[in-house]
Coordinates of C-alpha atoms in Angstrom, one line a residue:
M17 CA 47.0 -52.9 86.5
T18 CA 47.6 -52.1 90.1
K19 CA 44.7 -51.5 92.4
T20 CA 45.4 -47.7 92.2
E21 CA 45.6 -47.8 88.4
L22 CA 42.4 -49.8 88.2
K23 CA 40.5 -47.4 90.5
D24 CA 41.7 -44.4 88.5
F25 CA 40.7 -46.1 85.2
L26 CA 37.3 -47.0 86.4
D27 CA 36.7 -43.7 88.2
S28 CA 37.4 -41.9 84.8
K29 CA 34.8 -44.1 83.1
V30 CA 32.2 -43.4 85.9
V31 CA 32.7 -39.7 85.1
A32 CA 32.2 -40.5 81.4
Y33 CA 29.0 -42.5 81.7
N34 CA 27.3 -41.3 84.9
N35 CA 25.7 -38.3 83.2
P36 CA 22.4 -37.4 81.5
N37 CA 23.8 -37.7 78.0
F38 CA 23.1 -41.5 78.1
L39 CA 19.5 -41.2 79.4
E40 CA 18.1 -41.3 75.9
S41 CA 19.4 -44.8 75.3
D42 CA 18.7 -46.1 78.9
P43 CA 15.5 -47.3 80.4
I44 CA 16.0 -45.0 83.4
Q45 CA 14.6 -42.3 81.1
I46 CA 11.1 -43.6 82.0
P47 CA 11.0 -42.7 85.7
H48 CA 12.6 -39.4 84.7
L49 CA 9.2 -38.5 83.1
Y50 CA 7.8 -38.0 86.6
T51 CA 8.4 -35.8 89.7
K52 CA 6.2 -37.4 92.3
K53 CA 8.0 -39.9 94.5
E54 CA 5.5 -42.7 94.1
D55 CA 5.2 -42.2 90.3
I56 CA 9.0 -42.3 90.1
E57 CA 9.4 -45.5 92.1
I58 CA 6.4 -47.4 90.5
S59 CA 7.5 -46.5 87.0
A60 CA 11.1 -47.4 87.8
F61 CA 10.0 -50.8 89.3
L62 CA 7.9 -51.7 86.4
T63 CA 10.5 -50.6 83.8
A64 CA 13.2 -52.5 85.6
T65 CA 11.0 -55.6 85.7
I66 CA 10.9 -55.7 81.9
A67 CA 14.6 -54.6 81.4
W68 CA 16.0 -57.5 79.5
G69 CA 16.5 -57.9 75.8
N70 CA 16.8 -55.1 73.3
R71 CA 17.0 -51.7 75.0
K72 CA 14.9 -50.0 72.4
S73 CA 12.2 -52.6 72.9
I74 CA 12.5 -52.2 76.7
I75 CA 12.0 -48.4 76.4
K76 CA 9.2 -48.7 73.9
N77 CA 7.3 -51.2 76.0
A78 CA 7.9 -49.3 79.2
H79 CA 6.3 -46.2 77.6
R80 CA 3.4 -48.5 76.6
M81 CA 3.0 -49.6 80.3
M82 CA 2.9 -45.9 81.3
D83 CA 0.3 -45.1 78.6
L84 CA -1.9 -48.0 79.8
M85 CA -1.8 -46.5 83.2
G86 CA -2.8 -43.0 81.9
N87 CA 0.7 -41.8 82.6
S88 CA -0.2 -41.6 86.3
P89 CA 1.3 -44.8 87.7
F90 CA 0.6 -44.2 91.4
D91 CA -3.0 -43.0 90.8
F92 CA -3.6 -46.0 88.6
V93 CA -2.2 -48.4 91.1
M94 CA -4.3 -47.0 94.0
N95 CA -7.6 -46.2 92.2
H96 CA -7.9 -48.6 89.2
Q97 CA -11.2 -50.3 88.5
Q98 CA -11.6 -53.8 87.1
A99 CA -12.4 -52.4 83.7
D100 CA -9.1 -50.5 83.8
L101 CA -7.2 -53.8 84.4
E102 CA -8.9 -55.4 81.4
A103 CA -6.9 -53.1 79.0
L104 CA -3.7 -54.5 80.4
H105 CA -4.3 -57.9 79.0
S106 CA -2.9 -56.7 75.6
F107 CA 0.5 -56.0 77.1
V108 CA 3.5 -58.2 76.1
H109 CA 7.2 -57.8 76.6
R110 CA 9.0 -61.1 75.9
T111 CA 7.7 -63.5 78.6
F112 CA 6.1 -60.8 80.7
N113 CA 2.4 -60.5 79.7
G114 CA -0.9 -58.9 80.7
T115 CA -1.6 -61.5 83.3
D116 CA 1.7 -60.6 85.0
F117 CA 1.2 -56.9 84.6
I118 CA -2.3 -57.1 86.3
Y119 CA -0.9 -59.0 89.2
F120 CA 1.9 -56.5 89.6
I121 CA -0.6 -53.6 89.8
K122 CA -2.7 -55.5 92.4
S123 CA 0.4 -56.3 94.4
L124 CA 1.8 -52.8 94.3
K125 CA -1.5 -51.5 95.6
N126 CA -1.3 -54.0 98.5
I127 CA 2.3 -52.9 99.2
Y128 CA 1.3 -49.2 99.4
L129 CA -1.7 -50.0 101.6
K130 CA -0.1 -52.5 104.0
H131 CA 3.7 -52.1 103.9
D132 CA 4.3 -48.3 103.5
G133 CA 5.1 -48.7 99.8
L134 CA 8.1 -50.0 98.0
E135 CA 10.6 -48.1 100.1
G136 CA 8.9 -49.2 103.3
I137 CA 9.7 -52.9 102.6
F138 CA 13.3 -52.3 101.7
K139 CA 13.9 -49.9 104.6
T140 CA 12.3 -52.2 107.1
Y141 CA 14.1 -55.4 106.1
Q142 CA 17.5 -54.0 105.2
E143 CA 20.5 -55.7 106.7
E144 CA 23.8 -54.2 107.9
D145 CA 25.9 -54.6 104.7
S146 CA 23.7 -56.0 101.9
L147 CA 20.2 -55.7 100.4
Q148 CA 20.3 -59.2 98.8
P149 CA 18.5 -60.9 101.7
T150 CA 16.1 -57.9 101.7
I151 CA 15.2 -58.6 98.0
S152 CA 14.2 -62.1 99.0
K153 CA 12.0 -60.7 101.8
F154 CA 10.5 -58.2 99.3
K155 CA 9.6 -61.1 97.0
E156 CA 7.8 -62.9 99.8
H157 CA 5.6 -59.8 100.4
F158 CA 5.1 -59.2 96.7
F159 CA 3.5 -62.6 96.3
E160 CA 1.3 -62.6 99.4
L161 CA -1.8 -62.2 97.2
P162 CA -3.1 -65.1 95.1
Y163 CA -1.0 -65.3 92.0
E164 CA -0.6 -67.5 88.9
Q165 CA 2.6 -69.6 88.9
R166 CA 3.9 -68.1 85.7
T167 CA 4.2 -64.6 87.3
I168 CA 6.6 -65.5 90.2
K169 CA 9.6 -65.8 87.8
H170 CA 9.5 -62.1 87.2
V171 CA 10.8 -61.2 90.6
S172 CA 14.2 -62.7 91.3
D173 CA 15.4 -64.2 94.6
P174 CA 19.1 -63.9 95.5
L175 CA 18.7 -66.5 98.2
K176 CA 17.9 -69.0 95.4
G177 CA 21.0 -68.2 93.5
S178 CA 19.9 -65.3 91.3
A179 CA 22.1 -62.2 90.7
A180 CA 18.8 -60.3 90.7
K181 CA 20.1 -57.8 88.1
R182 CA 16.8 -56.0 87.5
I183 CA 15.9 -55.4 91.1
N184 CA 19.5 -54.3 91.9
M185 CA 19.2 -51.9 89.0
F186 CA 16.0 -50.5 90.4
L187 CA 17.6 -50.1 93.8
R188 CA 20.5 -48.3 92.3
W189 CA 18.1 -45.8 90.7
M190 CA 16.2 -45.2 94.0
V191 CA 19.1 -45.0 96.4
R192 CA 22.2 -43.5 94.7
D193 CA 22.8 -39.8 94.9
S194 CA 20.9 -37.7 92.4
S195 CA 23.7 -35.1 91.9
S196 CA 24.6 -36.3 88.4
N197 CA 20.9 -36.2 87.4
V198 CA 20.9 -39.9 86.5
D199 CA 19.9 -41.8 89.6
F200 CA 17.2 -40.4 91.8
G201 CA 18.4 -40.7 95.4
I202 CA 14.8 -40.5 96.7
W203 CA 15.2 -43.3 99.3
K204 CA 17.1 -41.6 102.0
N205 CA 17.0 -44.3 104.6
I206 CA 19.2 -46.8 102.7
S207 CA 22.9 -46.4 102.4
P208 CA 24.4 -46.7 98.9
A209 CA 27.2 -48.8 100.5
K210 CA 24.6 -51.7 100.7
L211 CA 23.8 -51.7 97.0
S212 CA 24.9 -54.4 94.6
C213 CA 26.0 -54.1 91.0
P214 CA 23.3 -55.0 88.4
L215 CA 25.3 -57.9 87.1
D216 CA 24.6 -58.8 83.4
V217 CA 26.4 -60.1 80.4
H218 CA 28.1 -56.7 79.7
S219 CA 29.2 -55.8 83.2
G220 CA 30.2 -59.4 83.9
N221 CA 32.4 -59.8 80.9
V222 CA 34.2 -56.5 81.6
A223 CA 34.6 -57.4 85.3
R224 CA 36.3 -60.6 84.3
K225 CA 38.7 -58.9 81.9
L226 CA 39.6 -56.5 84.7
K227 CA 40.1 -59.4 87.1
L228 CA 37.3 -58.1 89.4
L229 CA 35.4 -61.4 88.9
K230 CA 36.6 -65.0 88.4
R231 CA 33.3 -66.9 88.6
K232 CA 32.0 -67.7 85.1
Q233 CA 28.3 -67.7 85.8
N234 CA 26.4 -64.4 86.4
D235 CA 24.7 -65.7 89.6
A236 CA 24.4 -64.7 93.3
K237 CA 27.9 -66.1 94.1
A238 CA 29.4 -64.0 91.2
L239 CA 27.6 -61.0 92.5
Y240 CA 29.0 -61.5 96.0
E241 CA 32.5 -61.7 94.6
L242 CA 32.1 -58.6 92.4
D243 CA 30.5 -56.6 95.3
K244 CA 33.5 -57.5 97.5
N245 CA 35.9 -56.2 94.9
L246 CA 34.0 -53.0 94.1
R247 CA 33.6 -52.2 97.8
R248 CA 37.4 -52.3 98.1
L249 CA 37.5 -49.6 95.4
D250 CA 34.8 -47.4 97.0
P251 CA 33.2 -48.7 100.2
K252 CA 30.7 -45.8 100.3
D253 CA 29.4 -46.0 96.7
P254 CA 30.5 -49.3 95.1
V255 CA 27.7 -49.4 92.5
K256 CA 28.9 -46.2 90.8
Y257 CA 31.2 -48.7 89.0
D258 CA 28.1 -50.1 87.2
F259 CA 28.4 -47.1 84.9
A260 CA 32.0 -47.9 84.1
L261 CA 31.5 -51.7 83.6
F262 CA 28.4 -51.3 81.5
G263 CA 29.7 -48.4 79.5
L264 CA 32.9 -50.2 78.7
G265 CA 31.0 -53.2 77.6
V266 CA 28.2 -51.6 75.6
F267 CA 29.7 -48.5 74.2
E268 CA 33.4 -49.3 74.0
K269 CA 33.2 -53.1 73.3
F270 CA 35.9 -53.5 75.9

C-alpha cells in the first residue's frame, strides 16, 4: 500500500472501532461508570494497571477493585482507614495482589495531597513531543513512599526499555478527545500529539504486517519506531490508530 492508501485504510478502521459499541468488551468500561474527574482517573489508572491477560478477567477484577473501594474510588483513596485497607488483602489479579493494591491506594493519596493529583504530575513533567520520559518521572514520584520490592514492577519505566503499554493506554483514555464517547478527554493541558500507542502483541503484530514497525520486540525502541510512523499519518492525534491496530488484530484476526 502507498502511504495514502494505508492512511485511508487505517482511518476507516478507526471509525469502525472508535465507538461505544466496543465498550462492553473493553476495560475502559470501568471508568465510564463514573462522572467525577477524580473517580474517572483513579478507576482508569487502577484498571489499566491490571490490564494484562484475559479481558473478561481484567474487567471482572477491575469491578472487584471498585467494589472493595465502595465504588467511590477518590473518597476511598483520600479517606480510608487502616481497617478499610485490610479488606484489600484478598485481592488478586495474576501477579498483582493485595499488598500491591494497598500500596497503590497509599501512593495515590500522597499524589493527590502533594502533587496535584495524577494529572498534576503528567502536566508538570511533560516534554515537548513525548510523554515517555514523563512516565519515568511519574514512577519516581509514585514510589516515593516506603514500598515492598515486589510492587515496583507494576509501574513500567520507558527509560529502562519498557513499552509501558498499560500507562500509555491510561494516558490515551485521559487525554484523547471525548467526542466519540470512548476516551474521556478530561486532561486538557496535555496534547494528544504527545501520546504513544499502547503497544501490545495484537497492535505490534498488525503494525509489522502493515510495515509500520520493523523491530521484533515490543519494547521502548519499537514504540519509538511505531510512534514516528503513526505521527506521519496524523501528527495531531497519532494514537487514534490504536483502535485500528487493536481492532484489526483482535476482532479481524488480521
